[in-house]
PDB file of C-alpha atoms in Angstrom:
ATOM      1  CA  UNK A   1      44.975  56.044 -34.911  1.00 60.00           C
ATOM      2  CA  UNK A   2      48.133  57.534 -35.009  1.00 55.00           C
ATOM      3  CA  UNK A   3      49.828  55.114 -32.338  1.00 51.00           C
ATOM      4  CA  UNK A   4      49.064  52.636 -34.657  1.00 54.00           C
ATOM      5  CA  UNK A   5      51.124  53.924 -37.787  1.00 53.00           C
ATOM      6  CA  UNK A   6      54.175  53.626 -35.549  1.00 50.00           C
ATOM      7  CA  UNK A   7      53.213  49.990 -34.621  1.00 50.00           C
ATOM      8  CA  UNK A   8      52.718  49.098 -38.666  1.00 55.00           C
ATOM      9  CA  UNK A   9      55.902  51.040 -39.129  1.00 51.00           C
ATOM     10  CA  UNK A  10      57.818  48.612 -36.017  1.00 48.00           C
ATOM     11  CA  UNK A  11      56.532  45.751 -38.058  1.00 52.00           C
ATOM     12  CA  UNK A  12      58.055  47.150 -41.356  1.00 51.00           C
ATOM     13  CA  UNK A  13      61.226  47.979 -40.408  1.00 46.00           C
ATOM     14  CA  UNK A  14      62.061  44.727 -38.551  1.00 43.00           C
ATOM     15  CA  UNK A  15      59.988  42.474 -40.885  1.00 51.00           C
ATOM     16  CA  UNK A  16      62.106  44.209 -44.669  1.00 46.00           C
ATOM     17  CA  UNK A  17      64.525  42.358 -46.134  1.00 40.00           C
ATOM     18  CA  UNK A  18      65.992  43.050 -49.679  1.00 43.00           C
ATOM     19  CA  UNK A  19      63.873  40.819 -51.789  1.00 44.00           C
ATOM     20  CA  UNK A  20      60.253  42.503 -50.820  1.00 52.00           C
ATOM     21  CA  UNK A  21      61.231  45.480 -52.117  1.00 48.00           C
ATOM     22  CA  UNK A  22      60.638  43.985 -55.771  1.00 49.00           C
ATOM     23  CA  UNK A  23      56.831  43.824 -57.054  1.00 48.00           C
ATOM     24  CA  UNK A  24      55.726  40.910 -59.301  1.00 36.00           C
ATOM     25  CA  UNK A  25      57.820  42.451 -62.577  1.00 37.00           C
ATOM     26  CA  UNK A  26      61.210  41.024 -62.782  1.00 37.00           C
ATOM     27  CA  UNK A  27      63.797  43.889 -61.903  1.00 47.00           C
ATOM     28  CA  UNK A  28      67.305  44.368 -61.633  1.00 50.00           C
ATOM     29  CA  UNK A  29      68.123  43.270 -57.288  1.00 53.00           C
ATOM     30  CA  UNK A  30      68.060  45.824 -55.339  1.00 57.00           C
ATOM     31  CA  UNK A  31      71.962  47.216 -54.469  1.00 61.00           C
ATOM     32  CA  UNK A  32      72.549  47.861 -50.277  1.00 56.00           C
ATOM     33  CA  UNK A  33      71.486  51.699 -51.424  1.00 84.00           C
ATOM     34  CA  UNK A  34      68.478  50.752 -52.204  1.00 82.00           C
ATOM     35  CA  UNK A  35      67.849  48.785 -49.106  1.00 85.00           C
ATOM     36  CA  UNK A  36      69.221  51.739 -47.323  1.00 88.00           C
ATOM     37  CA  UNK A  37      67.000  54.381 -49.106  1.00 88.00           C
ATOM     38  CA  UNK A  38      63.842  52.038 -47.908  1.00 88.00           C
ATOM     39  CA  UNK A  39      65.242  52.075 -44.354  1.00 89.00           C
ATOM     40  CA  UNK A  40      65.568  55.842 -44.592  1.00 91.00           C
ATOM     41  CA  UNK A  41      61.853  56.405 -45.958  1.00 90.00           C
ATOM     42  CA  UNK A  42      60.863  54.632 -42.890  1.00 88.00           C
ATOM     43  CA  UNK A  43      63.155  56.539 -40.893  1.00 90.00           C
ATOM     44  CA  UNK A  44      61.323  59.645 -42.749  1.00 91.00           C
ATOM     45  CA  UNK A  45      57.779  58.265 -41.873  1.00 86.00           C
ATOM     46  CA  UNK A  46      58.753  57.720 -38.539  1.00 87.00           C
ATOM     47  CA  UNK A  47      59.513  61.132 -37.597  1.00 89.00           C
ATOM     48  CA  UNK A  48      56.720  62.483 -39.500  1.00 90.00           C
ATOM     49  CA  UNK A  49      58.831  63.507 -42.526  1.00 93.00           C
ATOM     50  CA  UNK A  50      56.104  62.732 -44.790  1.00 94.00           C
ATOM     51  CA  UNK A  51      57.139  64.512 -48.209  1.00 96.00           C
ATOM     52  CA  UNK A  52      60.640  63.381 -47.864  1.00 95.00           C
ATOM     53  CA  UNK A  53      59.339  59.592 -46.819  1.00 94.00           C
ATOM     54  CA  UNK A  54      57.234  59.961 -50.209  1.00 96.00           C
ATOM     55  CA  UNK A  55      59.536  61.180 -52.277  1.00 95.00           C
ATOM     56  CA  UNK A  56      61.967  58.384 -51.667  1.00 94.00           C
ATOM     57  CA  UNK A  57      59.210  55.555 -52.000  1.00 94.00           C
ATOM     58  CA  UNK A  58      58.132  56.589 -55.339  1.00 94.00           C
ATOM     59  CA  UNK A  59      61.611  56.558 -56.503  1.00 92.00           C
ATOM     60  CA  UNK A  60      61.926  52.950 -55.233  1.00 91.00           C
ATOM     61  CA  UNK A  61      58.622  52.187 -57.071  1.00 91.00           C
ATOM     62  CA  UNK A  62      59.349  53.587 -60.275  1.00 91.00           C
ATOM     63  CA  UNK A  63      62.425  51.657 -60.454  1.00 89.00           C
ATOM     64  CA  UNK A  64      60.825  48.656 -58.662  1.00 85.00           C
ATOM     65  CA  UNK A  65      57.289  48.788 -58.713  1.00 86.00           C
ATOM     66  CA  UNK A  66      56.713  48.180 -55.017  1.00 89.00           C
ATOM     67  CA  UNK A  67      54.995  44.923 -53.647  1.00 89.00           C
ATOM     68  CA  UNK A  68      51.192  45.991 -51.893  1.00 93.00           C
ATOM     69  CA  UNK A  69      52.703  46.470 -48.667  1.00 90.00           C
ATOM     70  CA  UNK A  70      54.911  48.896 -49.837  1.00 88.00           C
ATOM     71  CA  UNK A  71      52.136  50.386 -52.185  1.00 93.00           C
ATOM     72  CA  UNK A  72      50.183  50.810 -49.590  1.00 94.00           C
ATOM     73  CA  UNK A  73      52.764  52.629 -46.868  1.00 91.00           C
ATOM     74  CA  UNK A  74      53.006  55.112 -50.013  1.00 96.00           C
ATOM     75  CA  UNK A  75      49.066  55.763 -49.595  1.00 97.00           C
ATOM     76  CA  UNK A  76      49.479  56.206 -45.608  1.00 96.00           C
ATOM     77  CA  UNK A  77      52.023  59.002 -46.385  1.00 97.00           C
ATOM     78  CA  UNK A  78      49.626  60.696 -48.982  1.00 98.00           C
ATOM     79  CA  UNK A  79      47.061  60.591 -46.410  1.00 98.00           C
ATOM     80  CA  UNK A  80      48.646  62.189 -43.316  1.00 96.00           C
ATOM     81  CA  UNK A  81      50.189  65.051 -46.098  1.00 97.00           C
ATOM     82  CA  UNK A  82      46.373  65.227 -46.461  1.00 97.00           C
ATOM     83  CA  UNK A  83      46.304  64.234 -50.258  1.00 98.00           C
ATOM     84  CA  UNK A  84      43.718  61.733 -50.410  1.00 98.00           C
ATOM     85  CA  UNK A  85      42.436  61.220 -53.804  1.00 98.00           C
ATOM     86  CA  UNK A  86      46.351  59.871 -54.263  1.00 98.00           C
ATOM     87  CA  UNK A  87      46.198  57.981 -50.823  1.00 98.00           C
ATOM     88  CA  UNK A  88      42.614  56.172 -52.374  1.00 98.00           C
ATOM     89  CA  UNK A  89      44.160  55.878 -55.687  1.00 98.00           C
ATOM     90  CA  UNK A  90      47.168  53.716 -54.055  1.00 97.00           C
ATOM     91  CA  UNK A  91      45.029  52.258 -51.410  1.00 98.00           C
ATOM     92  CA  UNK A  92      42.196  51.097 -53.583  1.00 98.00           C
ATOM     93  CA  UNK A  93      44.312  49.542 -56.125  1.00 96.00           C
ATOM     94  CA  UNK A  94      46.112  47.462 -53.198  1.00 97.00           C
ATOM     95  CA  UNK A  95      43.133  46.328 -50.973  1.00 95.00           C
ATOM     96  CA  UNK A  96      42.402  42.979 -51.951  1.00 94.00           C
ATOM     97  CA  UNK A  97      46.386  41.603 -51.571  1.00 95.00           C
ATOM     98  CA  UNK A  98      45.897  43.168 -47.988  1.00 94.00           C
ATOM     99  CA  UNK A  99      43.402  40.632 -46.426  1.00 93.00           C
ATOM    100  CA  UNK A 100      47.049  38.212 -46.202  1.00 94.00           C
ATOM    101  CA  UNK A 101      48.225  40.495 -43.454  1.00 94.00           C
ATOM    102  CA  UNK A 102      48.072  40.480 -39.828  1.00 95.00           C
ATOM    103  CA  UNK A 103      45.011  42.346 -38.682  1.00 96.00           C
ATOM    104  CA  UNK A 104      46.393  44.994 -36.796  1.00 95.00           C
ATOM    105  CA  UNK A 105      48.014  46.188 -39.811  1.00 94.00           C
ATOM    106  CA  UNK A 106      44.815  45.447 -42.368  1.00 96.00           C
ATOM    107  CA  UNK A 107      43.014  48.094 -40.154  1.00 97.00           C
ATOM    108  CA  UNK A 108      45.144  50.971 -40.772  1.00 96.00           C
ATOM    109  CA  UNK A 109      45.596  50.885 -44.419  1.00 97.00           C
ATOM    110  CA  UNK A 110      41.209  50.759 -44.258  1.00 98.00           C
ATOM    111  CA  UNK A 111      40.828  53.150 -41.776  1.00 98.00           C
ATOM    112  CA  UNK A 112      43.365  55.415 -43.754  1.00 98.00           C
ATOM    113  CA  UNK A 113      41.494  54.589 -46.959  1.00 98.00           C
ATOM    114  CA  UNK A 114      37.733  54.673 -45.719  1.00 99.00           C
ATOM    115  CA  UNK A 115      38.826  58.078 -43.980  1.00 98.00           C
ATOM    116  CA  UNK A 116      40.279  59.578 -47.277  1.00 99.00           C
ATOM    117  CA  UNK A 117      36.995  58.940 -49.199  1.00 99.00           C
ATOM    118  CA  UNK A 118      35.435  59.834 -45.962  1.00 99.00           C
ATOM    119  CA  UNK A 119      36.601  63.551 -46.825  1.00 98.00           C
ATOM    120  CA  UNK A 120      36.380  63.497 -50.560  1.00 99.00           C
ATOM    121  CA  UNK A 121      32.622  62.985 -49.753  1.00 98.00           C
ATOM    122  CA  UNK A 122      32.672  59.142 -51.174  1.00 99.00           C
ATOM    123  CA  UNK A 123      30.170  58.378 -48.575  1.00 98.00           C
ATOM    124  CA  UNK A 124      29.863  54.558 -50.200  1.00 98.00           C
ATOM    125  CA  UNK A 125      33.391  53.938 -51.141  1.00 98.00           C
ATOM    126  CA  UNK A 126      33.373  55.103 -47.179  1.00 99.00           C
ATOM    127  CA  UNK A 127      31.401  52.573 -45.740  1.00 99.00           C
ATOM    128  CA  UNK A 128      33.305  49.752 -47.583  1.00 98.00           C
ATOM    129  CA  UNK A 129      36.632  50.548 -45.956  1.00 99.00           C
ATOM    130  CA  UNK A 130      35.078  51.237 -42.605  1.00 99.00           C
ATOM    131  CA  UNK A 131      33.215  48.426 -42.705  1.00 98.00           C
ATOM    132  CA  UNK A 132      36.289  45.808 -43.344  1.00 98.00           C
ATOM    133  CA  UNK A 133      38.004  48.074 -40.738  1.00 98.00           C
ATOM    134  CA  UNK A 134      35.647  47.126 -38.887  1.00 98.00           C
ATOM    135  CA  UNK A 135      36.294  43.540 -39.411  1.00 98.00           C
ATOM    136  CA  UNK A 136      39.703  43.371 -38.166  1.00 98.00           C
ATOM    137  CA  UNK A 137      40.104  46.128 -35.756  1.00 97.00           C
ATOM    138  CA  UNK A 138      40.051  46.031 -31.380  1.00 96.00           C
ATOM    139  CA  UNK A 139      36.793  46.806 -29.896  1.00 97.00           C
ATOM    140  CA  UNK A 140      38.265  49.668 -28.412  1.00 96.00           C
ATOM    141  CA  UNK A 141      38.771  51.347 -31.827  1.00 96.00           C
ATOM    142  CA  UNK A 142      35.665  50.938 -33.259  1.00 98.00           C
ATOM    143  CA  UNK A 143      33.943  53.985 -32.034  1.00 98.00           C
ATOM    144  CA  UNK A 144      35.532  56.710 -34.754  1.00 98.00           C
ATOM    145  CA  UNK A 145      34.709  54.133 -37.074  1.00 98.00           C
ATOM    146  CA  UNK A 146      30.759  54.060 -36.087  1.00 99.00           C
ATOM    147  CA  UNK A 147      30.893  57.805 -35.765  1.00 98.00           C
ATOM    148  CA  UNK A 148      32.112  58.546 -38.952  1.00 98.00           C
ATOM    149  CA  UNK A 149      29.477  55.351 -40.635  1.00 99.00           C
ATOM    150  CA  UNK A 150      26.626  57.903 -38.735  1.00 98.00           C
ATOM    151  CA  UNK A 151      27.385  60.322 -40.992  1.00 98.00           C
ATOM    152  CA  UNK A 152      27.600  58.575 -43.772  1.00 98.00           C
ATOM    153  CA  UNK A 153      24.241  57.285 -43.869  1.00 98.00           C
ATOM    154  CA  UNK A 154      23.173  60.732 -42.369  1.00 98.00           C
ATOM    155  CA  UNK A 155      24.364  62.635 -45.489  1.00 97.00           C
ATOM    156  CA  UNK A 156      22.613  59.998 -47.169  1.00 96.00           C
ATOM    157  CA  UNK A 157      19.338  60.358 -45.389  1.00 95.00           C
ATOM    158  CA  UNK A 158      18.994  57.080 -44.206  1.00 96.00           C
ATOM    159  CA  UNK A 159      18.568  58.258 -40.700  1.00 96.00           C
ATOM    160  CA  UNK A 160      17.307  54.929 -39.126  1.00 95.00           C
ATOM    161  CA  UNK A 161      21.140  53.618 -40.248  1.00 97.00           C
ATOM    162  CA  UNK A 162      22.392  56.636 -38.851  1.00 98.00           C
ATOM    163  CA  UNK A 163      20.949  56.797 -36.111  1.00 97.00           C
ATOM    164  CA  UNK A 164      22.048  53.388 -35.259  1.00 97.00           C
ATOM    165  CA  UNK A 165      25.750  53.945 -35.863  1.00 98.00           C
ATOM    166  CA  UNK A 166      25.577  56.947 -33.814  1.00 98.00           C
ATOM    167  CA  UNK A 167      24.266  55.324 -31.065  1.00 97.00           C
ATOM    168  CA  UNK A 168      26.742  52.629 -31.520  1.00 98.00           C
ATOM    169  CA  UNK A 169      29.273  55.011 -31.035  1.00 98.00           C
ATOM    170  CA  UNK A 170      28.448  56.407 -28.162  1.00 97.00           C
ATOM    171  CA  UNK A 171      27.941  53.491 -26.672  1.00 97.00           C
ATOM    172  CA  UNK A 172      31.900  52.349 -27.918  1.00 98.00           C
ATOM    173  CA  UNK A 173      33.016  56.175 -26.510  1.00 98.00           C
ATOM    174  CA  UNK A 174      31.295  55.912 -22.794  1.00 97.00           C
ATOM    175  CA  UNK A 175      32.472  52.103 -22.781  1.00 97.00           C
ATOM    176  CA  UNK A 176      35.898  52.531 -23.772  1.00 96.00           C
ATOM    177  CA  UNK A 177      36.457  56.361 -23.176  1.00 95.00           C
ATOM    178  CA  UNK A 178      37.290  58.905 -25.404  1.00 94.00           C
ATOM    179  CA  UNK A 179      40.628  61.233 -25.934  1.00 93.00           C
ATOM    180  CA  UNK A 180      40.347  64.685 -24.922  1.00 94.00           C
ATOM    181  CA  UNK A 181      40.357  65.825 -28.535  1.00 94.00           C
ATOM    182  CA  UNK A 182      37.244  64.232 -29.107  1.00 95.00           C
ATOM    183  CA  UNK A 183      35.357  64.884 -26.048  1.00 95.00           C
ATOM    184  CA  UNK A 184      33.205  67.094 -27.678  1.00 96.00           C
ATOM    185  CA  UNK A 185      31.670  63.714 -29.276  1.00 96.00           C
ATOM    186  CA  UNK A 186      29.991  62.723 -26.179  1.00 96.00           C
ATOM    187  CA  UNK A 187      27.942  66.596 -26.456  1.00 96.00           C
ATOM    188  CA  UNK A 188      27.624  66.007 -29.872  1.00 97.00           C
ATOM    189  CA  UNK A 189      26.593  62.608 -30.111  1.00 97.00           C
ATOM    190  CA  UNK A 190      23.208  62.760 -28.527  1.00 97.00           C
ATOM    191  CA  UNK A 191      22.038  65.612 -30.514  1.00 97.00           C
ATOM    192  CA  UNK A 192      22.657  64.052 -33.434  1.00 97.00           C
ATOM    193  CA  UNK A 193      20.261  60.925 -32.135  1.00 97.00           C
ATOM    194  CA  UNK A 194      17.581  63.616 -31.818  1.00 96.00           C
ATOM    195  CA  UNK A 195      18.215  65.315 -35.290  1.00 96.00           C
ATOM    196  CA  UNK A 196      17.655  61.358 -36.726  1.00 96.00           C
ATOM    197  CA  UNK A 197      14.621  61.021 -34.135  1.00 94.00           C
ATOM    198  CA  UNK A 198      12.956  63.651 -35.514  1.00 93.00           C
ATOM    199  CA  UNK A 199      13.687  62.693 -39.410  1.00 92.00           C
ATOM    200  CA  UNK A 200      12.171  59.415 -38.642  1.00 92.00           C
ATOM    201  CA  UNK A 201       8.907  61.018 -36.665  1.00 88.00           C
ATOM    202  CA  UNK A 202       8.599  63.233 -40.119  1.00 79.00           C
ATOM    203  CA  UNK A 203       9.023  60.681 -42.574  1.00 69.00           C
ATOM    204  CA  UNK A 204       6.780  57.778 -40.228  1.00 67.00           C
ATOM    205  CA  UNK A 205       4.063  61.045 -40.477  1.00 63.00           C
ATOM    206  CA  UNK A 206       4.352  61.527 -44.138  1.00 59.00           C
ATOM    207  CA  UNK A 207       4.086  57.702 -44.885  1.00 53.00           C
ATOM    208  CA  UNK A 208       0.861  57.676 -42.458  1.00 56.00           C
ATOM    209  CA  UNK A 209      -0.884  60.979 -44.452  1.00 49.00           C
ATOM    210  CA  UNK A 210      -0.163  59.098 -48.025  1.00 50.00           C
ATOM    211  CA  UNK A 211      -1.615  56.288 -46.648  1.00 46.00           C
ATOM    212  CA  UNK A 212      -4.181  57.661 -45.177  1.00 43.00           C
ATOM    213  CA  UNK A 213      -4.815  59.616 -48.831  1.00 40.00           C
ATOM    214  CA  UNK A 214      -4.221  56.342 -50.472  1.00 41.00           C
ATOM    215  CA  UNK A 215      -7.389  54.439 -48.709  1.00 35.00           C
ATOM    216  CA  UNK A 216      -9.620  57.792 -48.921  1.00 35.00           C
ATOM    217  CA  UNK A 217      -9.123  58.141 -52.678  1.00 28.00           C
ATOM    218  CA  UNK A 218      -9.966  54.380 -52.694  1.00 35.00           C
ATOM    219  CA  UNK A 219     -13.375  54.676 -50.766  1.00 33.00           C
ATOM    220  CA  UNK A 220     -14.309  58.060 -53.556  1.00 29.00           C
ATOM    221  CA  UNK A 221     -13.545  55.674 -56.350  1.00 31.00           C
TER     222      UNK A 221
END
């Protein structure tokens, strides 16, 4: 997913002009520093100065309050520093004003969000974002997406669910392929369809006892 914050970032730079940096409060116009300091975030982001790309973004939206887009780029930097309660808390609170952007770019403010929650262990608030990513994404990037949904459910115990999305996503990994950092995926993958296999044999052989209990107690009475 990486690749794509440098494509959202292309569109950024060459799509910003002066007015978007103001939200929907009236605010003094923004002075040709100000313009420059958003350039330079991006410049920051770009080269994977995270921190310093931050820090200059929330000084623009304090004195600004930021438009969604711009909300949102500050949630992408909390999540590659790895903060993600702040990357949901400015992700969340931007989502629905997303939906008017261009796909491509929709899919990594979810992915980043759904991820984030992913790793707080907000297994629902999860599935949400994945799911719209989902939506709006290339077939050829939906494979992380059904790998982390497997786990979602699995952690869950719906294993049927999981075991669906994990199939799904091996399916997505041998179709498309798979980098070489997550090759280990295509070991891992089918193991985890017999770990759900064998849920669903247990819990298909406990519903068949109770039922079988159920109509015994029935013929006593």
């Amino acid at each position: 997913m990486k690749q794509k914050f440098f494509i959202l970032l292309w569109l950024i730079v060459f799509g910003s002009t002066c007015h978007q940096i103001k939200g929907i409060v009236p605010s003094p116009s923004p002075t040709l520093d100000d313009t420059e300091r958003l350039k330079m975030a991006l410049a920051y982001f770009q080269s994977e100065k995270y921190q310093e790309a931050l820090n200059l973004f929330h000084q623009l939206d304090k004195e600004y309050q930021l438009n969604p887009r711009y909300r949102a780029y500050i949630g992408l930097c909390h999540y590659q520093l790895w903060n993600y309660a702040e990357a949901c808390n400015y992700l969340d609170s931007v989502s629905s004003a997303l939906q008017v952007l261009a796909p491509a770019e929709q899919a990594v403010y979810y992915y980043a969000n759904a991820e984030s929650h992913f790793l707080l262990k907000e297994y629902q608030e999860s599935i949400t974002y994945f799911e719209m990513f989902l939506n709006v994404c290339h077939a050829n990037e939906k494979a992380d997406a059904y790998y982390r949904l497997g786990f979602c459910y699995l952690y869950q115990h719906h294993w049927l669910t999981a075991y669906e999305y994990f199939s799904s996503a091996l399916s997505y990994y041998r179709q498309f392929g798979v980098t070489q950092q997550k090759r280990q995926r295509l070991v891992q993958l089918p193991k985890m369809l017999r770990g759900c296999r064998k849920h669903l044999e247990i819990v298909t052989e406990t519903v068949q006892l109770s039922d079988s209990s159920h109509i015994s107690i029935q013929r006593i009475l």
